mmCIF file of C-alpha atoms and ligand atoms in Angstrom:
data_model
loop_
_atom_site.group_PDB
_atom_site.id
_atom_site.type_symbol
_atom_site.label_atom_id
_atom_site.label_comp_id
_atom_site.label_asym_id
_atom_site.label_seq_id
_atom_site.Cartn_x
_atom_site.Cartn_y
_atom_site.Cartn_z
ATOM 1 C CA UNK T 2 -14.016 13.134 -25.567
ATOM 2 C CA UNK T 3 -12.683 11.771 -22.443
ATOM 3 C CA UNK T 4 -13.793 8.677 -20.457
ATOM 4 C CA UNK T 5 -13.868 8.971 -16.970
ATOM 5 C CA UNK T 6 -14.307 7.313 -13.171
ATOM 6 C CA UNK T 7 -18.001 7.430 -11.330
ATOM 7 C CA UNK T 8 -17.198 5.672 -8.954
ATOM 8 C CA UNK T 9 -14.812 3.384 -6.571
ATOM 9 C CA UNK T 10 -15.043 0.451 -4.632
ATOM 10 C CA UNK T 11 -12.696 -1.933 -2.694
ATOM 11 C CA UNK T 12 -12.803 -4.858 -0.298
ATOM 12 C CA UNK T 13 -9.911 -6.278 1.736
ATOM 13 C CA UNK T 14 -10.257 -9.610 3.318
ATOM 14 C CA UNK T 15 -10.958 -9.359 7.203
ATOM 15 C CA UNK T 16 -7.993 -11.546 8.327
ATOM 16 C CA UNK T 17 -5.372 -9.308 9.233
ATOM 17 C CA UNK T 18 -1.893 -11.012 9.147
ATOM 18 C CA UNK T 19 0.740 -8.817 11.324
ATOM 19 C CA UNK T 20 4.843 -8.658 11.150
ATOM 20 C CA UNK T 21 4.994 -10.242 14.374
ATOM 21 C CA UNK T 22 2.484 -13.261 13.203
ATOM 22 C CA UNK T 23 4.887 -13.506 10.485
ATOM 23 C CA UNK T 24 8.142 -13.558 12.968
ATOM 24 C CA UNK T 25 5.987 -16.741 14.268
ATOM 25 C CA UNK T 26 6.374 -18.126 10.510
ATOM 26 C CA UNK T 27 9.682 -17.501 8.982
ATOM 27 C CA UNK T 28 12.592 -15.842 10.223
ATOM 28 C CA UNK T 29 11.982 -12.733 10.178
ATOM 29 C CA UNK T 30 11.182 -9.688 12.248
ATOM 30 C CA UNK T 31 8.850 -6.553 12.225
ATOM 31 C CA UNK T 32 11.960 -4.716 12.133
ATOM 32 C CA UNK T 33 13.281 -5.720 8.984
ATOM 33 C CA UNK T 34 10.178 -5.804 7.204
ATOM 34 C CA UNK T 35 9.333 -2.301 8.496
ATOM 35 C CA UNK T 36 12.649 -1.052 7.296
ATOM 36 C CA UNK T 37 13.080 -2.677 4.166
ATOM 37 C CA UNK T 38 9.844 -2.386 2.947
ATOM 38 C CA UNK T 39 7.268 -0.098 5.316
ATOM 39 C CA UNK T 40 5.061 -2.926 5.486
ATOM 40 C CA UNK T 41 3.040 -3.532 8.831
ATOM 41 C CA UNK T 42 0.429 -5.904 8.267
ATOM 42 C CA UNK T 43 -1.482 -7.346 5.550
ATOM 43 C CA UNK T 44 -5.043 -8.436 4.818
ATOM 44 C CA UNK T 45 -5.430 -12.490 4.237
ATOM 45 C CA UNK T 46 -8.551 -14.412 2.316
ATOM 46 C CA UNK T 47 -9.765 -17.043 3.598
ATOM 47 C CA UNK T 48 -9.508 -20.823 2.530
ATOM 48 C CA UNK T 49 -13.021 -19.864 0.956
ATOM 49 C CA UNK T 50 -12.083 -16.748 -0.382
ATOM 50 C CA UNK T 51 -11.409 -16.748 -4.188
ATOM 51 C CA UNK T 52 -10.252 -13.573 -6.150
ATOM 52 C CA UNK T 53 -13.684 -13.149 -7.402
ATOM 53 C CA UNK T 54 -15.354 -13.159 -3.917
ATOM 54 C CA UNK T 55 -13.369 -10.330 -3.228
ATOM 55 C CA UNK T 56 -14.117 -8.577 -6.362
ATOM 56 C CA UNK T 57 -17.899 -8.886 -6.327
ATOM 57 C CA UNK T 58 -18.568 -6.891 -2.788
ATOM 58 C CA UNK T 59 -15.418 -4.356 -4.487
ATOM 59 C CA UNK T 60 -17.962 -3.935 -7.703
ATOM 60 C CA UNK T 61 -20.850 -3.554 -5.384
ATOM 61 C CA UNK T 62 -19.332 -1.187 -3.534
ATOM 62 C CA UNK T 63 -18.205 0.771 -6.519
ATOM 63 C CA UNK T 64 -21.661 0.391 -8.272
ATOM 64 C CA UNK T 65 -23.058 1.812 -5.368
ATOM 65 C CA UNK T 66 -20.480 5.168 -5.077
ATOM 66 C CA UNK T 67 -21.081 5.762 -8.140
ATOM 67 C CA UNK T 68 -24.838 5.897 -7.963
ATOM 68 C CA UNK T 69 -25.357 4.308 -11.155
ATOM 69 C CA UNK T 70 -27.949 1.164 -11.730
ATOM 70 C CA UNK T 71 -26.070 -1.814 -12.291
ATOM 71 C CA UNK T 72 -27.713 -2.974 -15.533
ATOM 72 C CA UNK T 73 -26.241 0.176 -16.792
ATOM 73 C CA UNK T 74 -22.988 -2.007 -17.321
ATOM 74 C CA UNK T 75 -22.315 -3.184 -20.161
ATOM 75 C CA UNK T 76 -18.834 -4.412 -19.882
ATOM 76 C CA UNK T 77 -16.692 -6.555 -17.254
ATOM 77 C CA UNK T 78 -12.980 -6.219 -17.013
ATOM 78 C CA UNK T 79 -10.909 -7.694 -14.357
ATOM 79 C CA UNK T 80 -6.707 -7.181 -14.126
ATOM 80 C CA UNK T 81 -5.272 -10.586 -11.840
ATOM 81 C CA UNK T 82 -2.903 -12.725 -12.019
ATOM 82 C CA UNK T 83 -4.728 -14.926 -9.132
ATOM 83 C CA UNK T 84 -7.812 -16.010 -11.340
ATOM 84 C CA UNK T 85 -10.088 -18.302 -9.449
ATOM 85 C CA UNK T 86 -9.272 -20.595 -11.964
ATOM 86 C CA UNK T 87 -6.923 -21.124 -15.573
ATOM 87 C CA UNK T 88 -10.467 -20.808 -16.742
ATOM 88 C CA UNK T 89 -12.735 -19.269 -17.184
ATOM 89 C CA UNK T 90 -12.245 -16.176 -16.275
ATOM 90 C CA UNK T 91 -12.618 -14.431 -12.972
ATOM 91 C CA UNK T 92 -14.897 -11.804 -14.600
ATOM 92 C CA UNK T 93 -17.610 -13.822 -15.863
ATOM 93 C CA UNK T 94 -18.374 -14.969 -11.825
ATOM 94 C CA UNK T 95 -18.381 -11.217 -11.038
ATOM 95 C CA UNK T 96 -20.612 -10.938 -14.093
ATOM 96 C CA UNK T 97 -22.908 -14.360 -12.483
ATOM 97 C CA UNK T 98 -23.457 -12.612 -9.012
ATOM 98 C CA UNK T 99 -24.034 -9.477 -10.332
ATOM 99 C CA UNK T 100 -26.809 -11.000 -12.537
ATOM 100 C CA UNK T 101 -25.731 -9.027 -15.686
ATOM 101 C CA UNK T 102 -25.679 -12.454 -18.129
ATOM 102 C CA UNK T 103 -25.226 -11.438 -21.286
ATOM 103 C CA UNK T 104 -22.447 -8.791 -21.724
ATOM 104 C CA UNK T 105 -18.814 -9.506 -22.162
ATOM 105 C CA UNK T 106 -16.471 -10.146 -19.018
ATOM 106 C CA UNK T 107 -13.173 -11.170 -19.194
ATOM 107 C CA UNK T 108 -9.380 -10.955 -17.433
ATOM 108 C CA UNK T 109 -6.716 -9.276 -18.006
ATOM 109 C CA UNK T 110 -3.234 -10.970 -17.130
ATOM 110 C CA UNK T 111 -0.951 -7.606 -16.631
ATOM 111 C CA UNK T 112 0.775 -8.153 -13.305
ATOM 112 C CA UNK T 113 0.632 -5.162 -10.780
ATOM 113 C CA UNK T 114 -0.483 -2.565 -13.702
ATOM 114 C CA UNK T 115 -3.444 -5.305 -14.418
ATOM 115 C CA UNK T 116 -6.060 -2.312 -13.371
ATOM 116 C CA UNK T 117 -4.311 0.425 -15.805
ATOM 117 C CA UNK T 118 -3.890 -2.740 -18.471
ATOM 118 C CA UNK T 119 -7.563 -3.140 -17.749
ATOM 119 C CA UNK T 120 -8.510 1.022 -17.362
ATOM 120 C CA UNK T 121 -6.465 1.226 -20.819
ATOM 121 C CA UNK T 122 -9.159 -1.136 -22.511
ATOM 122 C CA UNK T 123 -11.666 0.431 -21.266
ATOM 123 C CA UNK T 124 -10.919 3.503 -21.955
ATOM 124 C CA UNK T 125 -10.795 2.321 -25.974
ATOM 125 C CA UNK T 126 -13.734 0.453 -25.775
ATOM 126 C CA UNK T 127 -15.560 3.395 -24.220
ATOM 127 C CA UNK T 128 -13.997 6.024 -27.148
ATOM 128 C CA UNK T 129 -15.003 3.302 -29.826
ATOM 129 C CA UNK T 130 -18.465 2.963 -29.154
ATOM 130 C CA UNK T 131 -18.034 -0.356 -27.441
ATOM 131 C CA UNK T 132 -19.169 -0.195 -24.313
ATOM 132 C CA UNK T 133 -20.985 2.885 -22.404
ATOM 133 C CA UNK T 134 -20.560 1.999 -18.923
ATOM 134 C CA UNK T 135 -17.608 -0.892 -18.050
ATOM 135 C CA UNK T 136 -16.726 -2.439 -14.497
ATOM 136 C CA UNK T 137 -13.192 -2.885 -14.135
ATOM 137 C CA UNK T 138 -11.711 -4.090 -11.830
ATOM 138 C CA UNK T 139 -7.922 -5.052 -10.563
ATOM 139 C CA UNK T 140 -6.975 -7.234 -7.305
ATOM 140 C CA UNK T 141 -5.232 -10.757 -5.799
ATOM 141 C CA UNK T 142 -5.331 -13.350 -3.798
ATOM 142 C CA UNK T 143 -1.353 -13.549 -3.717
ATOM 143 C CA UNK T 144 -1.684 -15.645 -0.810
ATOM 144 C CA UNK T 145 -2.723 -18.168 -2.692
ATOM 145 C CA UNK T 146 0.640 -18.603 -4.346
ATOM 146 C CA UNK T 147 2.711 -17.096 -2.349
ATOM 147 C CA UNK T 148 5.300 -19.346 -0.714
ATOM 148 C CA UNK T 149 5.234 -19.081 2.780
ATOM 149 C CA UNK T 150 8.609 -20.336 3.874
ATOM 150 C CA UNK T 151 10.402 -17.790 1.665
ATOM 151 C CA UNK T 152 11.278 -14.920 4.001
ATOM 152 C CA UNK T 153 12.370 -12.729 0.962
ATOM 153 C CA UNK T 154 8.719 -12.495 -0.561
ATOM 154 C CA UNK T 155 6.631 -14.198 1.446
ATOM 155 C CA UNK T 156 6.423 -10.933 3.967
ATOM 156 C CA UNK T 157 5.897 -8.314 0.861
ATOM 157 C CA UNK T 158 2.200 -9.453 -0.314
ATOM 158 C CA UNK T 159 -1.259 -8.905 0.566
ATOM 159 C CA UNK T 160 -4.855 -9.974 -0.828
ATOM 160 C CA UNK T 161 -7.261 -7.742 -1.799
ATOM 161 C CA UNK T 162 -9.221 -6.181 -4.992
ATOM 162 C CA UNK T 163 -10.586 -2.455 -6.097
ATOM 163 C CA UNK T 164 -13.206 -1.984 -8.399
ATOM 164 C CA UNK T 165 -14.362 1.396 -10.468
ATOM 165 C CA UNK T 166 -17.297 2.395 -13.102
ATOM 166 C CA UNK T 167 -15.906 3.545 -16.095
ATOM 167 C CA UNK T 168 -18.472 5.925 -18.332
ATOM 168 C CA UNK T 169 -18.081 8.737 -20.993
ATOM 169 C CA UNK T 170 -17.183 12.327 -19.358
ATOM 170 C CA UNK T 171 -19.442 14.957 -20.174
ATOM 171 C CA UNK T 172 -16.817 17.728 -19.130
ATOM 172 C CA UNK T 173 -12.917 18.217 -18.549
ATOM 173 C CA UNK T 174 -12.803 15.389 -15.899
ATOM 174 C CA UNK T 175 -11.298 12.176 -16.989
ATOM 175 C CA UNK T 176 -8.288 10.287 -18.088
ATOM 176 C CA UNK T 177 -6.195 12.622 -19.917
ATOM 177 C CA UNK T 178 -3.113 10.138 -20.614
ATOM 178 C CA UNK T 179 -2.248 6.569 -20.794
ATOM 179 C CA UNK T 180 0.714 4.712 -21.334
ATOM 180 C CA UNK T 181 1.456 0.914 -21.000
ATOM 181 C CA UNK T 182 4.144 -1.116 -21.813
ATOM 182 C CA UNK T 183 6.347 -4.352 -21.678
ATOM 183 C CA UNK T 184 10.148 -6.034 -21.451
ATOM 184 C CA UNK T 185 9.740 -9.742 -22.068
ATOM 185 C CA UNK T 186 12.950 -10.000 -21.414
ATOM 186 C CA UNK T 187 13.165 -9.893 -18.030
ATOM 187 C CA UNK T 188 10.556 -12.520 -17.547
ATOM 188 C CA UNK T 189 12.215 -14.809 -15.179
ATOM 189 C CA UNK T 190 12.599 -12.060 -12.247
ATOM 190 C CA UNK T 191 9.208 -12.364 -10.831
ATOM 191 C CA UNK T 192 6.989 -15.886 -12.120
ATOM 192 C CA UNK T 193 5.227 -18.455 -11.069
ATOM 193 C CA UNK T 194 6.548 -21.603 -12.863
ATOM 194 C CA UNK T 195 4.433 -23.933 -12.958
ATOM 195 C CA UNK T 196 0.727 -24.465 -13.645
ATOM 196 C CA UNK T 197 0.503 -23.418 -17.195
ATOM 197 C CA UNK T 198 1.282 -25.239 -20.457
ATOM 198 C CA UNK T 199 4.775 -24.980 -20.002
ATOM 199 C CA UNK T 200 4.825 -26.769 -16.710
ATOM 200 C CA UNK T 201 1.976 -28.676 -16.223
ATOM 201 C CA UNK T 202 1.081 -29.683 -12.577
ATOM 202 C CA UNK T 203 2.964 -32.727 -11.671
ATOM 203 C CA UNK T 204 3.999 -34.207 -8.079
ATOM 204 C CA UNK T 205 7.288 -33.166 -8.245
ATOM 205 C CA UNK T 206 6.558 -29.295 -9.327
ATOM 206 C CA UNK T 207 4.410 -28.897 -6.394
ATOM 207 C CA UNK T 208 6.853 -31.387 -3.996
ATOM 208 C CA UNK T 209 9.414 -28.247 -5.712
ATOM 209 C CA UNK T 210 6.965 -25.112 -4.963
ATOM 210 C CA UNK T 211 7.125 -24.286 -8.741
ATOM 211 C CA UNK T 212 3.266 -22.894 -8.204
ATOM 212 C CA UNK T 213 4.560 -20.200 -5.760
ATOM 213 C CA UNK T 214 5.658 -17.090 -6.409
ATOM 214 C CA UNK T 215 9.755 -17.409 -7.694
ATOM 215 C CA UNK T 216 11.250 -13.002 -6.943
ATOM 216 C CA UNK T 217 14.793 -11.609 -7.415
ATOM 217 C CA UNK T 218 13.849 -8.997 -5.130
ATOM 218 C CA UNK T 219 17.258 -6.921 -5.926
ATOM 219 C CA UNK T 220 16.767 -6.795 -9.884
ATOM 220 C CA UNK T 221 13.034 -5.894 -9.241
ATOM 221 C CA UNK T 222 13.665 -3.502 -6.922
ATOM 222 C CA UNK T 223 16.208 -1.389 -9.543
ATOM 223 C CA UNK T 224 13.624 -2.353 -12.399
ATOM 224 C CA UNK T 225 10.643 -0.989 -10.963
ATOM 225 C CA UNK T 226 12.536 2.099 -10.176
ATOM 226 C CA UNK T 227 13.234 2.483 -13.663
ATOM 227 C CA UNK T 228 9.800 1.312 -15.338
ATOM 228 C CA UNK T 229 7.823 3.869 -12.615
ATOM 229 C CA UNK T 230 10.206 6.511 -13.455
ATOM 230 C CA UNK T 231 10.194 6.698 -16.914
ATOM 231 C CA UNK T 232 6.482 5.547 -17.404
ATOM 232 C CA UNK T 233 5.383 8.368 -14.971
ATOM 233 C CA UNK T 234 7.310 11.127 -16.976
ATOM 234 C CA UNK T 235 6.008 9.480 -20.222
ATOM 235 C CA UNK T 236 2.418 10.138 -18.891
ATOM 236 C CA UNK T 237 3.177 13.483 -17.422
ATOM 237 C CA UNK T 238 4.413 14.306 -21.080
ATOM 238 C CA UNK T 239 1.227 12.807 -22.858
ATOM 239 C CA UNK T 240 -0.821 14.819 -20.570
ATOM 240 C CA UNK T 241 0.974 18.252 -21.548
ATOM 241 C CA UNK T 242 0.907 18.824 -17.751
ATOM 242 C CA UNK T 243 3.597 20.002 -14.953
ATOM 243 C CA UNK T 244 4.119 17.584 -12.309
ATOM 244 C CA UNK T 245 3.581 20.628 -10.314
ATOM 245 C CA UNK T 246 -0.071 20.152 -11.081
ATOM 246 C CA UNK T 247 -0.253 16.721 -10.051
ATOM 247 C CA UNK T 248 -2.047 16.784 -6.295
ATOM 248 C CA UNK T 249 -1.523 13.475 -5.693
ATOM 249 C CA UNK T 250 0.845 10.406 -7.156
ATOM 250 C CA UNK T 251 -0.517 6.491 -6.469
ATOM 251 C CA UNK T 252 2.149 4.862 -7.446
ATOM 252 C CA UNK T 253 1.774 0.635 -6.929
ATOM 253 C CA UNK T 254 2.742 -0.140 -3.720
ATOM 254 C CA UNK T 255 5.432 -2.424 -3.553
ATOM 255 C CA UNK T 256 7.986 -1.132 -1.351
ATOM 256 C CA UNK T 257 8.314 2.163 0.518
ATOM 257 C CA UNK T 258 11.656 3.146 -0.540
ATOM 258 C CA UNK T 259 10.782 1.973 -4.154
ATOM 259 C CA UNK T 260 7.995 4.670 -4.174
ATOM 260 C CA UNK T 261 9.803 7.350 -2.445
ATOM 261 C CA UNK T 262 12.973 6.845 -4.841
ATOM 262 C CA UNK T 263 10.502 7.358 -7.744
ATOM 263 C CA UNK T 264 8.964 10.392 -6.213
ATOM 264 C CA UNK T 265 12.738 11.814 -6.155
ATOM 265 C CA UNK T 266 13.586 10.946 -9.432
ATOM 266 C CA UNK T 267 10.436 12.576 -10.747
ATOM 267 C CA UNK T 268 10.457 15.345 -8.689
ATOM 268 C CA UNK T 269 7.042 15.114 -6.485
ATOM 269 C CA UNK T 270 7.044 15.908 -2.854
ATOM 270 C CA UNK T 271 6.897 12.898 -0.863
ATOM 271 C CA UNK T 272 3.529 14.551 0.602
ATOM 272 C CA UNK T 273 1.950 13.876 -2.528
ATOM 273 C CA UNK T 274 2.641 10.187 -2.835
ATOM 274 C CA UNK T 275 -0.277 8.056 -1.425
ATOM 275 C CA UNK T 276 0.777 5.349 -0.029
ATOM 276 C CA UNK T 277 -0.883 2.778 2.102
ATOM 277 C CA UNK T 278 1.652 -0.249 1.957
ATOM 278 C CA UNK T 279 1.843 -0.250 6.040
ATOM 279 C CA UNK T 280 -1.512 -1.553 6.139
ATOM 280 C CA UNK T 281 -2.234 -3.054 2.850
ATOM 281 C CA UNK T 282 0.687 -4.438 1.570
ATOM 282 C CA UNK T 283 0.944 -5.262 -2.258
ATOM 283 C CA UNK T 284 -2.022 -6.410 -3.813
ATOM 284 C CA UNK T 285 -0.370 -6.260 -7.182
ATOM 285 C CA UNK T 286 -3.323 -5.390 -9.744
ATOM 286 C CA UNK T 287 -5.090 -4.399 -6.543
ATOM 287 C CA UNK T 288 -2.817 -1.689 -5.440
ATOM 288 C CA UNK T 289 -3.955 1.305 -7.361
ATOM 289 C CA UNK T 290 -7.630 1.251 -7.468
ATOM 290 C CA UNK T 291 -7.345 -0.030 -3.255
ATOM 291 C CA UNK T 292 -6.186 2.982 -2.912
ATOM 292 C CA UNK T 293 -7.768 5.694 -5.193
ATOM 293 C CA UNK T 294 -10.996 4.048 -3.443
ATOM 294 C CA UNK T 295 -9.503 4.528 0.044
ATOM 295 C CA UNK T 296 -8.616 8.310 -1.008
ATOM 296 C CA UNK T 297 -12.357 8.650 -2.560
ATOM 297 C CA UNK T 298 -14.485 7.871 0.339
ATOM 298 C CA UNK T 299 -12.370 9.582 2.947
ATOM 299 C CA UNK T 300 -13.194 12.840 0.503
ATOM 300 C CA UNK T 301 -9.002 13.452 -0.984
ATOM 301 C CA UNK T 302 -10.216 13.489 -4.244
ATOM 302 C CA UNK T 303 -11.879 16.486 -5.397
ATOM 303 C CA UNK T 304 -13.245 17.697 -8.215
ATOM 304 C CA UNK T 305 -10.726 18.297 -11.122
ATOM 305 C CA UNK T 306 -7.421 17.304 -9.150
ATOM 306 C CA UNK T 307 -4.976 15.970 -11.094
ATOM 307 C CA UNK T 308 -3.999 12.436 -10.416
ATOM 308 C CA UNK T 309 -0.589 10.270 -11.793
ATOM 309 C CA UNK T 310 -0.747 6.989 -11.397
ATOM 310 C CA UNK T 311 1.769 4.576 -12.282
ATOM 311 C CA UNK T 312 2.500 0.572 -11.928
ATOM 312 C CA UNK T 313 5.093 -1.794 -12.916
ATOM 313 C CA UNK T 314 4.966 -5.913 -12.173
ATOM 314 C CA UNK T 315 5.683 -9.412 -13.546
ATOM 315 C CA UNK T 316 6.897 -9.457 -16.956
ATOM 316 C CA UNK T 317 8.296 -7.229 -17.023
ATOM 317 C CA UNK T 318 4.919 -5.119 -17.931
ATOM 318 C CA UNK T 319 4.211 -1.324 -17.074
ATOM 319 C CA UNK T 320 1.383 1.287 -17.081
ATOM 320 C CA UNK T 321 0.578 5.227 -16.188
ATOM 321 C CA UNK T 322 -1.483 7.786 -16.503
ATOM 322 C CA UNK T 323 -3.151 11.116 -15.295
ATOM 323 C CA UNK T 324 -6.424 11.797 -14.451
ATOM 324 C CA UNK T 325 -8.496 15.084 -14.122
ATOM 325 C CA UNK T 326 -10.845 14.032 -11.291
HETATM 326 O O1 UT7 G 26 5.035 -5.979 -7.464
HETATM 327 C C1 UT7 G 26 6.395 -6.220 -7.615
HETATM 328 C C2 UT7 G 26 6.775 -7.231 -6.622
HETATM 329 N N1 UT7 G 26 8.063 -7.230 -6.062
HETATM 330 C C3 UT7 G 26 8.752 -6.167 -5.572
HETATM 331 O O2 UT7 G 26 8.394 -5.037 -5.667
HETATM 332 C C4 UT7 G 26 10.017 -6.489 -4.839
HETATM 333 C C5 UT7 G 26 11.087 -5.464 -5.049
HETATM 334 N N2 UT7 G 26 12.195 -5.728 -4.133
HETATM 335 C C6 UT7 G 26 12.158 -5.355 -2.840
HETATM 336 O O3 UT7 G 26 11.187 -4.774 -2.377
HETATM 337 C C7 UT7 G 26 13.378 -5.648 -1.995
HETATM 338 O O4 UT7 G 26 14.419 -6.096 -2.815
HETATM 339 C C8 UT7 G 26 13.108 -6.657 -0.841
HETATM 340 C C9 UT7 G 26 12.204 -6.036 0.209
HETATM 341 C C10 UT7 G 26 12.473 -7.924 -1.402
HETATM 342 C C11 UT7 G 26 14.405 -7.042 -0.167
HETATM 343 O O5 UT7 G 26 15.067 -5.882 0.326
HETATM 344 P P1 UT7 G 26 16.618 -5.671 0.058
HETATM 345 O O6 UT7 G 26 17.026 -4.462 0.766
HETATM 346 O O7 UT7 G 26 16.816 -5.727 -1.441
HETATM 347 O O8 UT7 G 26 17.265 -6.915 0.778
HETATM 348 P P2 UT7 G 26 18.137 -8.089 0.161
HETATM 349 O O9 UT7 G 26 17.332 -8.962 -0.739
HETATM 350 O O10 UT7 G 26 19.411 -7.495 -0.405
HETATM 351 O O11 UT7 G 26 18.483 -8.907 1.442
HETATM 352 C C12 UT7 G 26 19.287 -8.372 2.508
HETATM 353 C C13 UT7 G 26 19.398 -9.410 3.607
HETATM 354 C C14 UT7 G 26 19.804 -10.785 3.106
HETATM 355 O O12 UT7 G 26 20.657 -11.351 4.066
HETATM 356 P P3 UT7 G 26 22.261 -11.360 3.865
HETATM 357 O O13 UT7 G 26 22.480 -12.129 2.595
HETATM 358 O O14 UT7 G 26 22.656 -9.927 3.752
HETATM 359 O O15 UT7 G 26 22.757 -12.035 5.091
HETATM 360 C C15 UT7 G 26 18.516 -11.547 3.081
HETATM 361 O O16 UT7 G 26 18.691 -12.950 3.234
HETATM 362 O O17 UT7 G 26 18.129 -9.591 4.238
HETATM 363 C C16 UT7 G 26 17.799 -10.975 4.275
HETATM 364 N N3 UT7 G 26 16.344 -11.103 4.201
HETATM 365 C C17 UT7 G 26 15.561 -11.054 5.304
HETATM 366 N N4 UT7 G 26 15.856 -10.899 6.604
HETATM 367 C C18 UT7 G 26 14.813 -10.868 7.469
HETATM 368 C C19 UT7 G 26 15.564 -11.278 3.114
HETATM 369 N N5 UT7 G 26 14.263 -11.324 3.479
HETATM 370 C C20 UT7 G 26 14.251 -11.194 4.833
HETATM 371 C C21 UT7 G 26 13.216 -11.153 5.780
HETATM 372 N N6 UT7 G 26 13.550 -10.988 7.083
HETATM 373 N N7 UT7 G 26 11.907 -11.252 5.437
#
């Protein structure tokens, strides 16, 4: 039995925030970002705008593609690292608006992979007799943390969250592998100090920035290289496919050059890769499922193309898979 995706929904923030508004910012230029990263512009919440604002019209969306009635959920699963708040969790307000009181809803703290952390889960739940129908969903507001006067990641992030309806398949189509993973180890490359229990808020971590985002860009970079790599060939092998037979690779869109050195080292044409980083940016959790959604409704995705997808993010943590559409 295999568990598959109904439907897709996303929702980007209207504020569009431009290399050359950023220029006006930090010292920077469209150039370099272009080059280094293939970034253009990026979507922006607003001071209202909380991760779960973003996530409800997503899940509406994505209730509504896949045609399904929304009391048919029975589960609510949300991949962020930009909860509205500590607690509780972000999915139990997309649960509220929704008006589905009563089932279980809760985050999932995975990084960029957050949606395949949060697919993974659902997936078991769905095998297990859990759940029959769950809403998952993956997304930021990285805006919210990011720190603004740091040229070398303040330019790389964007806000926005993708939602999908998760339900038994009654045929082929589905998720045919999974794979995620972790290196603890590497930890301090990509965090956000302070806020938690081991750096409570204080005057002096905020006066410091220790709630922003902290990157080594140049050990990410070669890291996520690696992680996609080998987690993308681990799910290829799970799925007893060829990459040939892939149509299309999403891999999480961090940098340009970090997704087309992946597609080299596992051997996809560069016409495969989706990517939509010029416009979107990273979204971290929000990434994937921004995208697949984006592919979906302008009619890529057809019926039993195969799809690999593969993340990597804070941690450091990992995830991949491939999908029969
Ligand atoms: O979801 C995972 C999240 N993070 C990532 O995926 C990040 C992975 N890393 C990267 O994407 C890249 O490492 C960056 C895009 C962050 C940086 O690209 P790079 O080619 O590794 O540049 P670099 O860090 O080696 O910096 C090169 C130069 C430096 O100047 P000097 O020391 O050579 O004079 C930086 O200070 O570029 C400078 N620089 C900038 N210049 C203009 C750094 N950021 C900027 C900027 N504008 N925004």
């Amino acid at each position: 039995m295999r568990t598959k995706i109904l439907g897709t929904g996303s929702y980007l923030p209207e504020k569009v925030l431009t290399n050359f508004d950023l220029e006006k910012m930090v010292d920077t230029t469209d150039e370099w970002i272009t080059k280094r990263s293939g970034i253009k512009e990026r979507h922006i919440a607003s001071e209202k705008e909380a991760t779960s604002d973003l996530g409800i019209i997503a899940a509406e969306r994505a209730i509504k593609n896949s045609g399904i009635d929304k009391n048919d959920i029975d589960m609510i699963i949300f991949g962020t690292i930009t909860p509205d708040r500590l607690f509780p969790s972000t999915a139990i307000y997309v649960q509220k608006a929704l008006g589905l009181v009563g089932i279980p809803a809760f985050d999932v703290s995975a990084a960029c992979p957050g949606y395949i952390y949060a697919m993974t889960i659902a997936d078991s739940m769905i095998k297990s007799g859990q759940a029959k129908c769950v809403l998952i969903l993956g997304g930021e507001t990285l805006s919210k943390i990011v720190n603004w006067e740091d040229r070398g990641s303040c330019v790389l992030f964007g806000d926005g969250v993708g939602a999908s309806i998760m339900a038994k398949s009654n045929d082929e189509s589905g998720i045919i592998s999974l794979t995620i993973g972790g290196d603890g180890n590497m930890e301090k490359l990509l965090i956000q100090p302070a806020g938690g229990s081991r750096m409570p808020a204080t005057k002096e971590t905020l006066e410091n920035n220790l709630h922003t985002i902290q990157m080594e860009g140049n050990e990410v970079y070669k890291n996520a290289v690696n992680a996609l790599t080998n987690s993308a060939n681990k799910a290829i092998e799970m799925a007893g496919v060829s990459i040939d037979d892939i149509k299309y690779f999403i891999p999480h869109q961090a940098n340009i050059r970090i997704m087309k050195t992946t597609a080299k080292y596992i051997k996809i044409p560069v016409e495969k890769v989706y990517m939509n980083i010029d416009r979107v940016a990273n979204t971290s959790a929000g990434s994937i499922p921004i995208a697949m959604d984006e592919m979906n409704r302008n009619g890529l995705l057809n019926k039993d193309d195969l799809i690999l997808v593969a993340s990597f993010g804070a941690g450091f943590v990992w995830g991949a898979g491939v999908i029969r559409w």
